[in-house]
Amino acid sequence: MTSYERFSNALARKPVDMLPVCISPWGATVERWKREGHIAEGEDVAEHFGQDLRMAGWLNSCANLDFQPVVIEETEETILTLDGNGATLRRHKLHDSTPEHVDFVVKDRKGWAEHIKPHLMHTDRRRIDFEGYRNAKRFAAERQRFFAWCGLAPFEQIHPVCGHENMLMGMALDPDWVKDMVMTYADFTIRHLEVLFAEEGKPDAMFFYEDMGFKNKPFMSPSMYAEIVQPGHKKLFDYSHDLGCKVIVHSCGYVEPLVPGLIEAGMDCLQAMEVKAGMDMPKLFELFGDKIAFFGGIDVRVLIANDRAAIDEELERKIVPVVKGGGGYILHSDHSEPPEVDHETMHYFIDRGREIAKKAATEAGLMIN
């Protein structure tokens, strides 16, 4: 099977010849592997590991594209800036991390209406990475890789504007305001994607990033999700399905209570399933395996430990029930891979994952030769 066929079958919960694979090493991880001589300068890391998926797209959702970021404070390790969303954020300069939320101009409906929404009501071609999308799509076609547009969905577009605290307080105290933000960003995304796809062609799938949980709890209740966020998701997912594209949703944190609503909105595949946050793929498969495919769910901490016995145990526990149960699965860790992960460990993870899956599928009579 080609990568395209393999990935398509996994998303459709159909048999494959071997598991499709995706990796997400940090930039610092790739630099380490280069220093050690495993990756050549300029080498495509995804191709190095035989990744079946190619992604590109990523709209620029910053509200005011003409605003020049202002450096407020800078040290050897961090930089504090005011950006075009009116957000004051502190970022680390020496390693990859989520920026610290310091302050926001937008804290309520009035701030949103004055400072952000007017910038999002019209199409601006500067927000679209035509060249990056075009090149990645061509690359995928030449190598018969599966190709997905990837980018942010409303929850991930809103918090850079007002911060998680103001957004979540808004859900409780002014839900119509947050719903307006959700629907504005959904419309904003579709409007720009219509331009991109009209000129460069549609992808095979849509990959939406939407981190809606933290440890052991989602950021909102299922009822709040249904009332406020789901309408925007449904609009985006319906648009994707109308194009003939499957919908993959990435969500870090504990989001199990939100999965039924995501499925109702049209999600075809759940990605990440962060173990340390409380997500458990075998349980999720038992609950939802007849409705969606799964992507990830392997505890990245066993990769960080570079312990092959622990990797085997984790792969056996997570993959075998899904594969034997006839589910769709794409091999990936439950997070991006930090610099502690050895190059040899990544190869072992991929090879053993495929071996274990092939054995389980063969025993269940589900493997394509």
PDB file of C-alpha atoms in Angstrom, residues 141-331:
ATOM      1  CA  ALA A 141       1.650  13.778  -4.369  1.00  0.00           C
ATOM      2  CA  GLU A 142       5.099  12.899  -5.726  1.00  0.00           C
ATOM      3  CA  ARG A 143       5.742  10.436  -2.889  1.00  0.00           C
ATOM      4  CA  GLN A 144       2.126   9.275  -2.527  1.00  0.00           C
ATOM      5  CA  ARG A 145       1.964  10.570   1.047  1.00  0.00           C
ATOM      6  CA  PHE A 146      -1.338  11.409   2.719  1.00  0.00           C
ATOM      7  CA  PHE A 147      -1.751  15.198   2.825  1.00  0.00           C
ATOM      8  CA  ALA A 148      -3.581  17.246   5.462  1.00  0.00           C
ATOM      9  CA  TRP A 149      -4.171  20.940   5.895  1.00  0.00           C
ATOM     10  CA  CYS A 150      -3.334  21.765   9.509  1.00  0.00           C
ATOM     11  CA  GLY A 151      -4.191  24.757  11.625  1.00  0.00           C
ATOM     12  CA  LEU A 152      -5.952  26.149  14.650  1.00  0.00           C
ATOM     13  CA  ALA A 153      -9.621  25.819  15.529  1.00  0.00           C
ATOM     14  CA  PRO A 154     -11.515  28.462  17.563  1.00  0.00           C
ATOM     15  CA  PHE A 155     -10.500  27.524  21.124  1.00  0.00           C
ATOM     16  CA  GLU A 156      -6.825  27.794  20.126  1.00  0.00           C
ATOM     17  CA  GLN A 157      -7.473  31.032  18.226  1.00  0.00           C
ATOM     18  CA  ILE A 158      -9.285  32.690  21.117  1.00  0.00           C
ATOM     19  CA  HIS A 159      -6.929  32.191  24.047  1.00  0.00           C
ATOM     20  CA  PRO A 160      -4.023  34.080  22.393  1.00  0.00           C
ATOM     21  CA  VAL A 161      -6.378  37.082  22.321  1.00  0.00           C
ATOM     22  CA  CYS A 162      -7.761  37.084  25.866  1.00  0.00           C
ATOM     23  CA  GLY A 163      -6.047  34.252  27.738  1.00  0.00           C
ATOM     24  CA  HIS A 164      -7.555  31.079  29.122  1.00  0.00           C
ATOM     25  CA  GLU A 165      -8.769  32.716  32.332  1.00  0.00           C
ATOM     26  CA  ASN A 166     -10.764  35.482  30.647  1.00  0.00           C
ATOM     27  CA  MET A 167     -12.120  33.061  28.045  1.00  0.00           C
ATOM     28  CA  LEU A 168     -13.277  30.513  30.618  1.00  0.00           C
ATOM     29  CA  MET A 169     -14.752  33.183  32.873  1.00  0.00           C
ATOM     30  CA  GLY A 170     -16.550  34.451  29.799  1.00  0.00           C
ATOM     31  CA  MET A 171     -17.992  30.987  29.166  1.00  0.00           C
ATOM     32  CA  ALA A 172     -19.563  31.108  32.618  1.00  0.00           C
ATOM     33  CA  LEU A 173     -20.573  34.774  32.809  1.00  0.00           C
ATOM     34  CA  ASP A 174     -21.064  35.882  29.195  1.00  0.00           C
ATOM     35  CA  PRO A 175     -21.403  32.749  27.027  1.00  0.00           C
ATOM     36  CA  ASP A 176     -22.818  34.677  24.070  1.00  0.00           C
ATOM     37  CA  TRP A 177     -19.571  36.682  23.880  1.00  0.00           C
ATOM     38  CA  VAL A 178     -17.412  33.559  23.723  1.00  0.00           C
ATOM     39  CA  LYS A 179     -19.778  31.933  21.224  1.00  0.00           C
ATOM     40  CA  ASP A 180     -19.447  35.046  19.061  1.00  0.00           C
ATOM     41  CA  MET A 181     -15.665  34.628  19.159  1.00  0.00           C
ATOM     42  CA  VAL A 182     -15.994  30.939  18.273  1.00  0.00           C
ATOM     43  CA  MET A 183     -18.250  31.573  15.290  1.00  0.00           C
ATOM     44  CA  THR A 184     -16.196  34.577  14.121  1.00  0.00           C
ATOM     45  CA  TYR A 185     -13.046  32.461  14.008  1.00  0.00           C
ATOM     46  CA  ALA A 186     -14.861  29.547  12.331  1.00  0.00           C
ATOM     47  CA  ASP A 187     -16.107  31.885   9.598  1.00  0.00           C
ATOM     48  CA  PHE A 188     -12.670  33.550   9.386  1.00  0.00           C
ATOM     49  CA  THR A 189     -10.984  30.158   8.866  1.00  0.00           C
ATOM     50  CA  ILE A 190     -13.448  28.927   6.241  1.00  0.00           C
ATOM     51  CA  ARG A 191     -13.291  32.215   4.332  1.00  0.00           C
ATOM     52  CA  HIS A 192      -9.507  31.994   4.006  1.00  0.00           C
ATOM     53  CA  LEU A 193      -9.468  28.264   3.263  1.00  0.00           C
ATOM     54  CA  GLU A 194     -11.925  28.802   0.418  1.00  0.00           C
ATOM     55  CA  VAL A 195      -9.348  31.094  -1.198  1.00  0.00           C
ATOM     56  CA  LEU A 196      -6.455  28.693  -0.580  1.00  0.00           C
ATOM     57  CA  PHE A 197      -8.238  25.591  -1.863  1.00  0.00           C
ATOM     58  CA  ALA A 198      -9.707  27.370  -4.896  1.00  0.00           C
ATOM     59  CA  GLU A 199      -6.200  28.295  -6.009  1.00  0.00           C
ATOM     60  CA  GLU A 200      -4.116  25.327  -4.813  1.00  0.00           C
ATOM     61  CA  GLY A 201      -6.544  22.406  -4.503  1.00  0.00           C
ATOM     62  CA  LYS A 202      -8.058  20.710  -1.486  1.00  0.00           C
ATOM     63  CA  PRO A 203      -6.188  18.384   0.924  1.00  0.00           C
ATOM     64  CA  ASP A 204      -7.006  14.768   1.838  1.00  0.00           C
ATOM     65  CA  ALA A 205      -7.924  15.705   5.422  1.00  0.00           C
ATOM     66  CA  MET A 206      -8.230  18.618   7.803  1.00  0.00           C
ATOM     67  CA  PHE A 207      -6.131  18.542  10.978  1.00  0.00           C
ATOM     68  CA  PHE A 208      -7.443  20.958  13.624  1.00  0.00           C
ATOM     69  CA  TYR A 209      -5.399  21.833  16.731  1.00  0.00           C
ATOM     70  CA  GLU A 210      -7.629  22.432  19.729  1.00  0.00           C
ATOM     71  CA  ASP A 211      -6.093  21.922  23.223  1.00  0.00           C
ATOM     72  CA  MET A 212      -9.185  21.777  25.421  1.00  0.00           C
ATOM     73  CA  GLY A 213      -7.985  20.015  28.556  1.00  0.00           C
ATOM     74  CA  PHE A 214      -5.466  19.953  31.376  1.00  0.00           C
ATOM     75  CA  LYS A 215      -4.679  17.236  33.908  1.00  0.00           C
ATOM     76  CA  ASN A 216      -7.684  14.983  34.627  1.00  0.00           C
ATOM     77  CA  LYS A 217     -10.250  17.583  33.519  1.00  0.00           C
ATOM     78  CA  PRO A 218     -11.297  19.429  30.366  1.00  0.00           C
ATOM     79  CA  PHE A 219     -11.349  23.235  30.377  1.00  0.00           C
ATOM     80  CA  MET A 220     -15.140  23.190  30.146  1.00  0.00           C
ATOM     81  CA  SER A 221     -18.083  20.924  30.893  1.00  0.00           C
ATOM     82  CA  PRO A 222     -19.688  18.909  28.081  1.00  0.00           C
ATOM     83  CA  SER A 223     -22.761  21.153  28.292  1.00  0.00           C
ATOM     84  CA  MET A 224     -20.624  24.303  27.927  1.00  0.00           C
ATOM     85  CA  TYR A 225     -18.846  22.691  24.999  1.00  0.00           C
ATOM     86  CA  ALA A 226     -22.187  21.859  23.347  1.00  0.00           C
ATOM     87  CA  GLU A 227     -23.576  25.359  23.842  1.00  0.00           C
ATOM     88  CA  ILE A 228     -20.526  27.493  23.065  1.00  0.00           C
ATOM     89  CA  VAL A 229     -17.782  25.675  21.142  1.00  0.00           C
ATOM     90  CA  GLN A 230     -19.490  22.822  19.313  1.00  0.00           C
ATOM     91  CA  PRO A 231     -21.406  25.081  16.874  1.00  0.00           C
ATOM     92  CA  GLY A 232     -18.098  26.428  15.568  1.00  0.00           C
ATOM     93  CA  HIS A 233     -16.612  22.955  15.342  1.00  0.00           C
ATOM     94  CA  LYS A 234     -19.648  21.660  13.486  1.00  0.00           C
ATOM     95  CA  LYS A 235     -19.390  24.475  10.970  1.00  0.00           C
ATOM     96  CA  LEU A 236     -15.699  23.714  10.357  1.00  0.00           C
ATOM     97  CA  PHE A 237     -16.168  19.943  10.280  1.00  0.00           C
ATOM     98  CA  ASP A 238     -19.199  20.158   7.969  1.00  0.00           C
ATOM     99  CA  TYR A 239     -17.143  22.352   5.632  1.00  0.00           C
ATOM    100  CA  SER A 240     -14.380  19.724   5.680  1.00  0.00           C
ATOM    101  CA  HIS A 241     -16.761  16.864   4.970  1.00  0.00           C
ATOM    102  CA  ASP A 242     -18.369  18.825   2.148  1.00  0.00           C
ATOM    103  CA  LEU A 243     -14.896  18.870   0.551  1.00  0.00           C
ATOM    104  CA  GLY A 244     -14.611  15.106   1.027  1.00  0.00           C
ATOM    105  CA  CYS A 245     -11.980  15.537   3.756  1.00  0.00           C
ATOM    106  CA  LYS A 246     -11.733  13.547   6.988  1.00  0.00           C
ATOM    107  CA  VAL A 247     -11.449  15.566  10.216  1.00  0.00           C
ATOM    108  CA  ILE A 248      -8.573  14.920  12.635  1.00  0.00           C
ATOM    109  CA  VAL A 249      -8.685  16.786  15.950  1.00  0.00           C
ATOM    110  CA  HIS A 250      -5.601  17.253  18.088  1.00  0.00           C
ATOM    111  CA  SER A 251      -6.315  18.000  21.726  1.00  0.00           C
ATOM    112  CA  CYS A 252      -3.792  17.863  24.537  1.00  0.00           C
ATOM    113  CA  GLY A 253      -4.986  17.378  28.093  1.00  0.00           C
ATOM    114  CA  TYR A 254      -7.877  15.317  29.434  1.00  0.00           C
ATOM    115  CA  VAL A 255     -10.765  15.639  26.985  1.00  0.00           C
ATOM    116  CA  GLU A 256     -12.565  12.302  27.309  1.00  0.00           C
ATOM    117  CA  PRO A 257     -15.830  13.964  28.499  1.00  0.00           C
ATOM    118  CA  LEU A 258     -15.806  16.144  25.359  1.00  0.00           C
ATOM    119  CA  VAL A 259     -15.285  13.296  22.885  1.00  0.00           C
ATOM    120  CA  PRO A 260     -19.009  12.506  22.405  1.00  0.00           C
ATOM    121  CA  GLY A 261     -19.630  16.142  21.502  1.00  0.00           C
ATOM    122  CA  LEU A 262     -16.653  16.204  19.145  1.00  0.00           C
ATOM    123  CA  ILE A 263     -17.975  13.066  17.433  1.00  0.00           C
ATOM    124  CA  GLU A 264     -21.414  14.658  17.163  1.00  0.00           C
ATOM    125  CA  ALA A 265     -19.767  17.699  15.566  1.00  0.00           C
ATOM    126  CA  GLY A 266     -18.129  15.439  12.966  1.00  0.00           C
ATOM    127  CA  MET A 267     -14.677  14.444  14.242  1.00  0.00           C
ATOM    128  CA  ASP A 268     -13.326  11.352  12.430  1.00  0.00           C
ATOM    129  CA  CYS A 269     -10.065  10.856  14.357  1.00  0.00           C
ATOM    130  CA  LEU A 270      -8.796  11.887  17.806  1.00  0.00           C
ATOM    131  CA  GLN A 271      -5.105  12.750  18.035  1.00  0.00           C
ATOM    132  CA  ALA A 272      -2.660  12.964  20.957  1.00  0.00           C
ATOM    133  CA  MET A 273      -4.561  11.312  23.885  1.00  0.00           C
ATOM    134  CA  GLU A 274      -2.085  12.575  26.475  1.00  0.00           C
ATOM    135  CA  VAL A 275      -1.394   9.825  29.016  1.00  0.00           C
ATOM    136  CA  LYS A 276      -0.055  12.007  31.837  1.00  0.00           C
ATOM    137  CA  ALA A 277      -3.244  14.084  31.641  1.00  0.00           C
ATOM    138  CA  GLY A 278      -5.373  10.977  32.202  1.00  0.00           C
ATOM    139  CA  MET A 279      -6.240   9.862  28.662  1.00  0.00           C
ATOM    140  CA  ASP A 280      -6.268   6.103  28.024  1.00  0.00           C
ATOM    141  CA  MET A 281      -6.565   4.864  24.448  1.00  0.00           C
ATOM    142  CA  PRO A 282      -7.847   1.333  25.201  1.00  0.00           C
ATOM    143  CA  LYS A 283     -10.675   2.841  27.253  1.00  0.00           C
ATOM    144  CA  LEU A 284     -11.409   5.399  24.535  1.00  0.00           C
ATOM    145  CA  PHE A 285     -11.438   2.624  21.941  1.00  0.00           C
ATOM    146  CA  GLU A 286     -13.892   0.612  24.028  1.00  0.00           C
ATOM    147  CA  LEU A 287     -16.185   3.635  24.234  1.00  0.00           C
ATOM    148  CA  PHE A 288     -15.821   5.151  20.765  1.00  0.00           C
ATOM    149  CA  GLY A 289     -13.884   2.715  18.559  1.00  0.00           C
ATOM    150  CA  ASP A 290     -16.856   2.088  16.283  1.00  0.00           C
ATOM    151  CA  LYS A 291     -17.133   5.788  15.490  1.00  0.00           C
ATOM    152  CA  ILE A 292     -13.621   7.262  15.219  1.00  0.00           C
ATOM    153  CA  ALA A 293     -10.002   6.360  14.522  1.00  0.00           C
ATOM    154  CA  PHE A 294      -7.157   7.034  16.943  1.00  0.00           C
ATOM    155  CA  PHE A 295      -3.791   8.734  16.430  1.00  0.00           C
ATOM    156  CA  GLY A 296      -1.097   8.681  19.135  1.00  0.00           C
ATOM    157  CA  GLY A 297      -1.763   7.735  22.741  1.00  0.00           C
ATOM    158  CA  ILE A 298       1.689   6.200  23.423  1.00  0.00           C
ATOM    159  CA  ASP A 299       3.213   7.739  26.548  1.00  0.00           C
ATOM    160  CA  VAL A 300       6.126   9.903  25.401  1.00  0.00           C
ATOM    161  CA  ARG A 301       7.740   9.411  28.823  1.00  0.00           C
ATOM    162  CA  VAL A 302       8.702   5.850  27.866  1.00  0.00           C
ATOM    163  CA  LEU A 303      10.477   7.287  24.834  1.00  0.00           C
ATOM    164  CA  ILE A 304      12.215   9.886  26.989  1.00  0.00           C
ATOM    165  CA  ALA A 305      13.477   7.066  29.241  1.00  0.00           C
ATOM    166  CA  ASN A 306      14.849   5.255  26.166  1.00  0.00           C
ATOM    167  CA  ASP A 307      13.784   1.999  27.836  1.00  0.00           C
ATOM    168  CA  ARG A 308      13.007  -0.588  25.174  1.00  0.00           C
ATOM    169  CA  ALA A 309      11.272  -3.012  27.524  1.00  0.00           C
ATOM    170  CA  ALA A 310       8.976  -0.208  28.723  1.00  0.00           C
ATOM    171  CA  ILE A 311       8.324   0.804  25.114  1.00  0.00           C
ATOM    172  CA  ASP A 312       7.348  -2.781  24.258  1.00  0.00           C
ATOM    173  CA  GLU A 313       4.987  -2.936  27.229  1.00  0.00           C
ATOM    174  CA  GLU A 314       3.376   0.400  26.365  1.00  0.00           C
ATOM    175  CA  LEU A 315       2.926  -0.529  22.701  1.00  0.00           C
ATOM    176  CA  GLU A 316       1.427  -3.929  23.554  1.00  0.00           C
ATOM    177  CA  ARG A 317      -1.052  -2.460  26.020  1.00  0.00           C
ATOM    178  CA  LYS A 318      -2.171   0.373  23.781  1.00  0.00           C
ATOM    179  CA  ILE A 319      -2.040  -0.954  20.221  1.00  0.00           C
ATOM    180  CA  VAL A 320      -3.161  -4.575  20.485  1.00  0.00           C
ATOM    181  CA  PRO A 321      -6.731  -3.924  21.737  1.00  0.00           C
ATOM    182  CA  VAL A 322      -7.344  -1.335  19.013  1.00  0.00           C
ATOM    183  CA  VAL A 323      -5.906  -3.411  16.176  1.00  0.00           C
ATOM    184  CA  LYS A 324      -7.534  -6.686  17.244  1.00  0.00           C
ATOM    185  CA  GLY A 325     -10.813  -4.857  17.697  1.00  0.00           C
ATOM    186  CA  GLY A 326     -10.743  -3.704  14.084  1.00  0.00           C
ATOM    187  CA  GLY A 327     -10.127  -0.057  14.912  1.00  0.00           C
ATOM    188  CA  GLY A 328      -8.220   2.526  12.906  1.00  0.00           C
ATOM    189  CA  TYR A 329      -4.890   3.582  14.370  1.00  0.00           C
ATOM    190  CA  ILE A 330      -1.950   5.823  13.422  1.00  0.00           C
ATOM    191  CA  LEU A 331       1.315   5.328  15.325  1.00  0.00           C
TER     192      LEU A 331
END
